[in-house]
Amino acid sequence: MGAGESARDMGSATTADTSGGDLKGEENHEYITGFKLFAVLASVTLAAFLMLLDGSIIGVAIPNITSEFHSLDDVGWYTAAYQLASAALQPLSGKVYTSYSTKWAYLIFFGLFELGSLICGLANSSSMLIGGRAIAGMGSSGLLNGGMTIIAGAVPLEKRPVYTGIYLGISQVGIVCGPLLGGALTQYTTWRWWKCFYINLPVGAVTGILLLLLKVPELTAKPQFTLSLVRKMIPELDLIGFFLFAPASIMALLALHFGGNDYLWNSSVVIGLFCGAGATAILFVLWERRMGDRAMIPPSMASQRIVYTSAINGSALVAAILVAAQYLPIYFQGVLGYGPAMSGVNTLPGILSQLLMVILSGILIQKAGYYLPFAVAGSAISAVGNGLVSMFSPSTKTATWIGYQIILGSGRGIGMQMGIIAIQNVLPVQKIPVGIAFMIFCQNFAGAIFVVVGEVIFTQQLVEEIKVHAPSVSIKAALAAGASSSAVRALVPAGSPELAGVLLALSNSLNKVFYLLMACCLAGLVATLGMGWVDTRQKKTPEAK
């Protein structure tokens, strides 16, 4: 059967799903093939590549950034600010893609991401860098899900696992390039170069121009863009829900960040932030229930078993990936003494195995049809991998940390896209953009929470470990030094036998973070029990909800 015949069959199968006369609810089944499909896929993949490159580069550069800004206690916020901003806008981006032109919405999000990157490159303080990361995160909120929405509109349902796997797999070359490129530039020039002028902005300009010239397919038919359409659709975006959710998230993360660092856990500041977050979250839930299907996160969608268990599973996996990306470079640089460039090289075993498995799993799902075995295997292997990494020490042999990273990366790659595939198969076509946005929102929010929790565990454990293994070292100096190889070794006089204690303290503190990630992946494994035994090769029926 040809691509055109597949498109017609799929269109007739899904038209029944979207009956009711509302143009916005009807599937636009003019699928594309050949060069047009290649160009669209290449454009969104390149944009996702830049986004993942940005995230992986900063992981390698964090030890040097913390040393430059004397901000080891801010390490969690370099990722958390990005993830929080992205999570706060994620559900709203799904509503935007449902109501407005996919192409122009995507370009606006991409422009915002590039602006944040520019601010980061020009940052002269830790606070400015965190602010730039937040703006870039706002832009990123519409990129990954936007790319998947574009792919969903470009190809039939049964082909989406393959193209989604290609999209996620090739874009993750950015993760591979990030540690290598970021390490080399950080070590031999400055981390600002990659962040500002030499990579992100020029390549981003090319990507933007390419998208501007292409005709991007719509997942559902939409009315022509006019000012009256904007006025009509603004109430549909659920801005009140957004303005309730954002402060609740910020207060919760600030409470986690301040607790045990700037304030005691039982201080009025921390308790007040938690109470404020809880009260605002309750208001948000009540408002969303009142809005029903018009809500930013429609309760009828989020309450479906396959949807919420897939979101839990995907969130656990992504949170573990984000946290590990911060702390593995600290292990290689701070503990083992490698420079940023070699630190990037040392993370390649996990990254390459992840890249291989995410593409391979997409191909295998199209053949086998069922995503559940891959979701179970991905979470289980990831849990084992994080448990093995938690055994790293200053004396771990090279072959050991290579092998353990391969196991960890394989689990991540196998499970990475399973939640997205499950949600695309269970939801009617008009709800897919919101469903994808909800999934990625949960992933980003979980990432924001866990990087802050990881920071709390790491810093508080480091304080205790330093007291035991290097009692002459000032706690304040240890936290202010950062995690670069030279800064860690400068904490004690040259040749001091206490250096071994400093390295052991740092290694033990990192291990506790990976205990958290192992538990996170086990929670994701439990969630797979609800993801459903679904054959993705079967076309949707009108009853699929």
GROMACS .gro file of C-alpha atoms in nm, residues 125-493:
model
  369
  125SER     CA    1   2.639   3.651   3.742
  126SER     CA    2   2.478   3.330   3.856
  127SER     CA    3   2.141   3.507   3.887
  128MET     CA    4   2.156   3.633   3.528
  129LEU     CA    5   2.245   3.286   3.405
  130ILE     CA    6   1.949   3.138   3.594
  131GLY     CA    7   1.722   3.406   3.444
  132GLY     CA    8   1.844   3.326   3.093
  133ARG     CA    9   1.787   2.958   3.157
  134ALA     CA   10   1.430   3.035   3.265
  135ILE     CA   11   1.358   3.227   2.942
  136ALA     CA   12   1.512   2.948   2.733
  137GLY     CA   13   1.293   2.705   2.925
  138MET     CA   14   0.982   2.905   2.837
  139GLY     CA   15   1.077   2.870   2.472
  140SER     CA   16   1.157   2.501   2.503
  141SER     CA   17   0.807   2.437   2.640
  142GLY     CA   18   0.673   2.437   2.286
  143LEU     CA   19   0.961   2.274   2.099
  144LEU     CA   20   0.968   1.904   2.179
  145ASN     CA   21   0.591   1.864   2.187
  146GLY     CA   22   0.559   2.099   1.890
  147GLY     CA   23   0.791   1.879   1.687
  148MET     CA   24   0.589   1.570   1.781
  149THR     CA   25   0.264   1.748   1.692
  150ILE     CA   26   0.408   1.841   1.352
  151ILE     CA   27   0.517   1.479   1.294
  152ALA     CA   28   0.173   1.355   1.401
  153GLY     CA   29   0.017   1.580   1.136
  154ALA     CA   30   0.265   1.472   0.869
  155VAL     CA   31   0.237   1.090   0.885
  156PRO     CA   32  -0.035   0.830   0.966
  157LEU     CA   33  -0.072   0.694   1.318
  158GLU     CA   34   0.085   0.355   1.250
  159LYS     CA   35   0.403   0.519   1.116
  160ARG     CA   36   0.448   0.764   1.402
  161PRO     CA   37   0.658   0.536   1.629
  162VAL     CA   38   0.924   0.509   1.357
  163TYR     CA   39   0.934   0.880   1.277
  164THR     CA   40   0.909   0.978   1.643
  165GLY     CA   41   1.198   0.740   1.716
  166ILE     CA   42   1.403   0.897   1.435
  167TYR     CA   43   1.313   1.245   1.566
  168LEU     CA   44   1.409   1.165   1.924
  169GLY     CA   45   1.708   0.954   1.828
  170ILE     CA   46   1.877   1.189   1.583
  171SER     CA   47   1.801   1.496   1.794
  172GLN     CA   48   1.984   1.320   2.076
  173VAL     CA   49   2.302   1.352   1.873
  174GLY     CA   50   2.291   1.691   2.047
  175ILE     CA   51   2.336   1.506   2.374
  176VAL     CA   52   2.634   1.324   2.222
  177CYS     CA   53   2.791   1.640   2.080
  178GLY     CA   54   2.719   1.846   2.391
  179PRO     CA   55   2.969   1.690   2.632
  180LEU     CA   56   3.240   1.677   2.364
  181LEU     CA   57   3.189   2.026   2.225
  182GLY     CA   58   3.108   2.184   2.560
  183GLY     CA   59   3.401   2.018   2.730
  184ALA     CA   60   3.647   2.128   2.463
  185LEU     CA   61   3.521   2.488   2.452
  186THR     CA   62   3.497   2.513   2.830
  187GLN     CA   63   3.850   2.384   2.875
  188TYR     CA   64   4.024   2.566   2.590
  189THR     CA   65   3.815   2.882   2.548
  190THR     CA   66   3.509   2.970   2.758
  191TRP     CA   67   3.167   2.819   2.818
  192ARG     CA   68   3.010   3.145   2.693
  193TRP     CA   69   3.115   3.086   2.333
  194TRP     CA   70   2.896   2.784   2.272
  195LYS     CA   71   2.610   2.948   2.463
  196CYS     CA   72   2.605   3.267   2.260
  197PHE     CA   73   2.761   3.331   1.919
  198TYR     CA   74   2.946   3.026   1.791
  199ILE     CA   75   2.680   2.755   1.782
  200ASN     CA   76   2.334   2.823   1.916
  201LEU     CA   77   2.238   3.150   1.753
  202PRO     CA   78   2.376   3.098   1.399
  203VAL     CA   79   2.244   2.742   1.370
  204GLY     CA   80   1.917   2.858   1.524
  205ALA     CA   81   1.886   3.129   1.260
  206VAL     CA   82   1.929   2.871   0.984
  207THR     CA   83   1.667   2.648   1.145
  208GLY     CA   84   1.421   2.934   1.179
  209ILE     CA   85   1.460   3.040   0.817
  210LEU     CA   86   1.416   2.682   0.697
  211LEU     CA   87   1.094   2.643   0.896
  212LEU     CA   88   0.973   2.980   0.770
  213LEU     CA   89   1.002   2.865   0.409
  214LEU     CA   90   0.840   2.524   0.458
  215LYS     CA   91   0.472   2.438   0.453
  216VAL     CA   92   0.412   2.270   0.789
  217PRO     CA   93   0.118   2.025   0.799
  218GLU     CA   94  -0.154   2.070   1.059
  219LEU     CA   95  -0.271   1.779   1.274
  220THR     CA   96  -0.627   1.916   1.267
  221ALA     CA   97  -0.791   2.160   1.029
  222LYS     CA   98  -0.793   2.514   1.171
  223PRO     CA   99  -0.962   2.838   1.069
  224GLN     CA  100  -0.752   3.112   0.908
  225PHE     CA  101  -0.558   3.330   1.151
  226THR     CA  102  -0.727   3.664   1.221
  227LEU     CA  103  -0.742   3.908   1.512
  228SER     CA  104  -1.099   3.801   1.577
  229LEU     CA  105  -0.975   3.441   1.605
  230VAL     CA  106  -0.719   3.554   1.864
  231ARG     CA  107  -0.989   3.726   2.068
  232LYS     CA  108  -1.212   3.420   2.038
  233MET     CA  109  -0.941   3.172   2.134
  234ILE     CA  110  -0.778   3.357   2.425
  235PRO     CA  111  -1.048   3.237   2.672
  236GLU     CA  112  -0.984   2.882   2.545
  237LEU     CA  113  -0.619   2.901   2.657
  238ASP     CA  114  -0.716   2.887   3.027
  239LEU     CA  115  -0.485   3.170   3.130
  240ILE     CA  116  -0.638   3.173   3.480
  241GLY     CA  117  -0.528   2.812   3.521
  242PHE     CA  118  -0.180   2.906   3.407
  243PHE     CA  119  -0.155   3.195   3.655
  244LEU     CA  120  -0.262   2.963   3.936
  245PHE     CA  121  -0.025   2.682   3.842
  246ALA     CA  122   0.291   2.891   3.790
  247PRO     CA  123   0.313   3.044   4.142
  248ALA     CA  124   0.227   2.711   4.303
  249SER     CA  125   0.518   2.548   4.121
  250ILE     CA  126   0.760   2.830   4.196
  251MET     CA  127   0.676   2.836   4.567
  252ALA     CA  128   0.716   2.459   4.596
  253LEU     CA  129   1.058   2.463   4.433
  254LEU     CA  130   1.174   2.764   4.634
  255ALA     CA  131   1.075   2.584   4.953
  256LEU     CA  132   1.278   2.279   4.849
  257HIS     CA  133   1.575   2.496   4.752
  258PHE     CA  134   1.576   2.710   5.068
  259GLY     CA  135   1.510   2.424   5.310
  260GLY     CA  136   1.828   2.318   5.482
  261ASN     CA  137   2.039   2.566   5.281
  262ASP     CA  138   1.935   2.926   5.345
  263TYR     CA  139   1.673   2.847   5.608
  264LEU     CA  140   1.589   2.566   5.848
  265TRP     CA  141   1.319   2.326   5.732
  266ASN     CA  142   1.093   2.439   6.017
  267SER     CA  143   1.148   2.811   5.948
  268SER     CA  144   0.851   3.036   5.875
  269VAL     CA  145   0.986   3.105   5.524
  270VAL     CA  146   1.000   2.739   5.417
  271ILE     CA  147   0.671   2.647   5.588
  272GLY     CA  148   0.503   2.955   5.439
  273LEU     CA  149   0.621   2.865   5.089
  274PHE     CA  150   0.494   2.509   5.123
  275CYS     CA  151   0.158   2.631   5.255
  276GLY     CA  152   0.129   2.887   4.977
  277ALA     CA  153   0.213   2.625   4.716
  278GLY     CA  154  -0.043   2.383   4.860
  279ALA     CA  155  -0.322   2.641   4.879
  280THR     CA  156  -0.259   2.765   4.525
  281ALA     CA  157  -0.239   2.408   4.394
  282ILE     CA  158  -0.580   2.332   4.548
  283LEU     CA  159  -0.726   2.641   4.378
  284PHE     CA  160  -0.570   2.528   4.050
  285VAL     CA  161  -0.726   2.181   4.074
  286LEU     CA  162  -1.069   2.325   4.159
  287TRP     CA  163  -1.046   2.570   3.869
  288GLU     CA  164  -0.944   2.298   3.624
  289ARG     CA  165  -1.240   2.084   3.733
  290ARG     CA  166  -1.469   2.379   3.675
  291MET     CA  167  -1.326   2.441   3.328
  292GLY     CA  168  -1.371   2.076   3.226
  293ASP     CA  169  -1.250   2.000   2.874
  294ARG     CA  170  -1.159   2.368   2.823
  295ALA     CA  171  -0.902   2.346   3.102
  296MET     CA  172  -0.529   2.379   3.050
  297ILE     CA  173  -0.506   2.018   3.174
  298PRO     CA  174  -0.849   1.866   3.095
  299PRO     CA  175  -0.946   1.640   3.389
  300SER     CA  176  -1.125   1.398   3.154
  301MET     CA  177  -0.795   1.341   2.974
  302ALA     CA  178  -0.558   1.343   3.272
  303SER     CA  179  -0.779   1.099   3.468
  304GLN     CA  180  -0.753   0.826   3.204
  305ARG     CA  181  -0.545   0.541   3.340
  306ILE     CA  182  -0.321   0.499   3.037
  307VAL     CA  183  -0.259   0.874   3.021
  308TYR     CA  184  -0.160   0.932   3.383
  309THR     CA  185   0.040   0.610   3.423
  310SER     CA  186   0.226   0.687   3.100
  311ALA     CA  187   0.297   1.036   3.232
  312ILE     CA  188   0.431   0.895   3.561
  313ASN     CA  189   0.648   0.643   3.379
  314GLY     CA  190   0.790   0.900   3.138
  315SER     CA  191   0.840   1.159   3.411
  316ALA     CA  192   1.037   0.920   3.629
  317LEU     CA  193   1.268   0.832   3.343
  318VAL     CA  194   1.325   1.188   3.224
  319ALA     CA  195   1.380   1.320   3.578
  320ALA     CA  196   1.646   1.054   3.631
  321ILE     CA  197   1.814   1.150   3.301
  322LEU     CA  198   1.820   1.522   3.386
  323VAL     CA  199   1.960   1.475   3.734
  324ALA     CA  200   2.226   1.228   3.621
  325ALA     CA  201   2.335   1.471   3.346
  326GLN     CA  202   2.430   1.720   3.618
  327TYR     CA  203   2.614   1.490   3.853
  328LEU     CA  204   2.806   1.252   3.626
  329PRO     CA  205   3.032   1.539   3.503
  330ILE     CA  206   3.092   1.634   3.866
  331TYR     CA  207   3.208   1.278   3.931
  332PHE     CA  208   3.444   1.272   3.634
  333GLN     CA  209   3.586   1.619   3.697
  334GLY     CA  210   3.565   1.671   4.072
  335VAL     CA  211   3.637   1.312   4.183
  336LEU     CA  212   3.844   1.154   3.906
  337GLY     CA  213   4.021   1.476   3.807
  338TYR     CA  214   3.947   1.487   3.433
  339GLY     CA  215   3.919   1.817   3.248
  340PRO     CA  216   3.589   1.925   3.091
  341ALA     CA  217   3.680   1.784   2.747
  342MET     CA  218   3.764   1.434   2.873
  343SER     CA  219   3.469   1.451   3.110
  344GLY     CA  220   3.248   1.485   2.804
  345VAL     CA  221   3.419   1.191   2.637
  346ASN     CA  222   3.370   0.980   2.948
  347THR     CA  223   2.991   1.023   2.936
  348LEU     CA  224   2.969   0.891   2.578
  349PRO     CA  225   2.911   0.522   2.667
  350GLY     CA  226   2.576   0.603   2.827
  351ILE     CA  227   2.480   0.861   2.565
  352LEU     CA  228   2.560   0.644   2.263
  353SER     CA  229   2.380   0.340   2.403
  354GLN     CA  230   2.078   0.562   2.476
  355LEU     CA  231   2.086   0.702   2.122
  356LEU     CA  232   2.104   0.356   1.965
  357MET     CA  233   1.824   0.208   2.173
  358VAL     CA  234   1.575   0.492   2.125
  359ILE     CA  235   1.594   0.449   1.745
  360LEU     CA  236   1.596   0.069   1.763
  361SER     CA  237   1.297   0.058   1.999
  362GLY     CA  238   1.091   0.275   1.762
  363ILE     CA  239   1.161   0.034   1.477
  364LEU     CA  240   1.086  -0.272   1.690
  365ILE     CA  241   0.755  -0.132   1.814
  366GLN     CA  242   0.631  -0.094   1.457
  367LYS     CA  243   0.713  -0.462   1.403
  368ALA     CA  244   0.594  -0.600   1.738
  369GLY     CA  245   0.304  -0.358   1.784
  370TYR     CA  246   0.310  -0.351   2.166
  371TYR     CA  247   0.489  -0.078   2.363
  372LEU     CA  248   0.435  -0.219   2.713
  373PRO     CA  249   0.726  -0.470   2.714
  374PHE     CA  250   0.962  -0.189   2.612
  375ALA     CA  251   0.828   0.041   2.886
  376VAL     CA  252   0.881  -0.232   3.150
  377ALA     CA  253   1.231  -0.315   3.023
  378GLY     CA  254   1.330   0.052   3.002
  379SER     CA  255   1.234   0.132   3.362
  380ALA     CA  256   1.380  -0.189   3.504
  381ILE     CA  257   1.716  -0.156   3.326
  382SER     CA  258   1.735   0.214   3.416
  383ALA     CA  259   1.680   0.133   3.783
  384VAL     CA  260   1.958  -0.128   3.770
  385GLY     CA  261   2.185   0.117   3.587
  386ASN     CA  262   2.137   0.393   3.844
  387GLY     CA  263   2.200   0.142   4.122
  388LEU     CA  264   2.529   0.042   3.958
  389VAL     CA  265   2.635   0.405   3.909
  390SER     CA  266   2.567   0.469   4.279
  391MET     CA  267   2.862   0.236   4.346
  392PHE     CA  268   3.114   0.469   4.177
  393SER     CA  269   3.409   0.568   4.397
  394PRO     CA  270   3.743   0.747   4.353
  395SER     CA  271   3.901   0.409   4.273
  396THR     CA  272   3.642   0.278   4.022
  397LYS     CA  273   3.816   0.129   3.717
  398THR     CA  274   3.759   0.267   3.369
  399ALA     CA  275   3.606  -0.054   3.232
  400THR     CA  276   3.360  -0.057   3.521
  401TRP     CA  277   3.224   0.295   3.477
  402ILE     CA  278   3.202   0.242   3.100
  403GLY     CA  279   3.002  -0.079   3.139
  404TYR     CA  280   2.769   0.063   3.402
  405GLN     CA  281   2.694   0.367   3.184
  406ILE     CA  282   2.611   0.143   2.887
  407ILE     CA  283   2.354  -0.041   3.098
  408LEU     CA  284   2.209   0.286   3.222
  409GLY     CA  285   2.192   0.441   2.874
  410SER     CA  286   2.031   0.131   2.722
  411GLY     CA  287   1.746   0.141   2.972
  412ARG     CA  288   1.685   0.510   2.908
  413GLY     CA  289   1.678   0.462   2.531
  414ILE     CA  290   1.439   0.167   2.542
  415GLY     CA  291   1.184   0.346   2.759
  416MET     CA  292   1.215   0.706   2.641
  417GLN     CA  293   0.927   0.735   2.391
  418MET     CA  294   0.691   0.469   2.530
  419GLY     CA  295   0.468   0.713   2.718
  420ILE     CA  296   0.428   0.936   2.414
  421ILE     CA  297   0.334   0.639   2.196
  422ALA     CA  298   0.081   0.519   2.454
  423ILE     CA  299  -0.085   0.861   2.480
  424GLN     CA  300  -0.100   0.909   2.102
  425ASN     CA  301  -0.275   0.574   2.069
  426VAL     CA  302  -0.535   0.624   2.344
  427LEU     CA  303  -0.645   0.983   2.269
  428PRO     CA  304  -0.868   1.104   1.983
  429VAL     CA  305  -0.678   1.309   1.728
  430GLN     CA  306  -0.799   1.653   1.841
  431LYS     CA  307  -0.661   1.591   2.191
  432ILE     CA  308  -0.317   1.467   2.085
  433PRO     CA  309  -0.142   1.812   2.107
  434VAL     CA  310  -0.276   1.866   2.459
  435GLY     CA  311  -0.193   1.506   2.552
  436ILE     CA  312   0.166   1.537   2.431
  437ALA     CA  313   0.199   1.871   2.608
  438PHE     CA  314   0.062   1.717   2.929
  439MET     CA  315   0.314   1.434   2.904
  440ILE     CA  316   0.610   1.666   2.853
  441PHE     CA  317   0.476   1.902   3.120
  442CYS     CA  318   0.483   1.616   3.371
  443GLN     CA  319   0.836   1.526   3.260
  444ASN     CA  320   0.964   1.882   3.294
  445PHE     CA  321   0.791   1.943   3.624
  446ALA     CA  322   0.925   1.618   3.766
  447GLY     CA  323   1.267   1.716   3.633
  448ALA     CA  324   1.247   2.054   3.805
  449ILE     CA  325   1.144   1.892   4.133
  450PHE     CA  326   1.406   1.620   4.126
  451VAL     CA  327   1.701   1.839   4.031
  452VAL     CA  328   1.623   2.054   4.334
  453VAL     CA  329   1.573   1.748   4.555
  454GLY     CA  330   1.898   1.608   4.416
  455GLU     CA  331   2.074   1.934   4.499
  456VAL     CA  332   1.940   1.923   4.855
  457ILE     CA  333   2.060   1.564   4.899
  458PHE     CA  334   2.399   1.639   4.744
  459THR     CA  335   2.481   1.958   4.935
  460GLN     CA  336   2.356   1.838   5.273
  461GLN     CA  337   2.531   1.504   5.232
  462LEU     CA  338   2.852   1.682   5.128
  463VAL     CA  339   2.844   1.885   5.449
  464GLU     CA  340   2.822   1.567   5.656
  465GLU     CA  341   3.080   1.377   5.451
  466ILE     CA  342   3.335   1.662   5.470
  467LYS     CA  343   3.301   1.668   5.848
  468VAL     CA  344   3.382   1.297   5.864
  469HIS     CA  345   3.647   1.252   5.593
  470ALA     CA  346   3.813   1.597   5.571
  471PRO     CA  347   3.744   1.776   5.901
  472SER     CA  348   4.004   2.049   5.842
  473VAL     CA  349   3.829   2.171   5.527
  474SER     CA  350   3.590   2.462   5.570
  475ILE     CA  351   3.233   2.368   5.480
  476LYS     CA  352   3.176   2.717   5.341
  477ALA     CA  353   3.488   2.689   5.127
  478ALA     CA  354   3.385   2.345   4.998
  479LEU     CA  355   3.043   2.472   4.887
  480ALA     CA  356   3.188   2.789   4.733
  481ALA     CA  357   3.469   2.613   4.547
  482GLY     CA  358   3.254   2.451   4.282
  483ALA     CA  359   3.321   2.109   4.138
  484SER     CA  360   3.594   2.157   3.878
  485SER     CA  361   3.900   1.938   3.920
  486SER     CA  362   4.134   2.223   4.015
  487ALA     CA  363   3.888   2.385   4.258
  488VAL     CA  364   3.825   2.061   4.448
  489ARG     CA  365   4.197   1.987   4.480
  490ALA     CA  366   4.270   2.344   4.592
  491LEU     CA  367   4.065   2.284   4.909
  492VAL     CA  368   4.367   2.118   5.072
  493PRO     CA  369   4.743   2.195   5.046
   0.00000   0.00000   0.00000
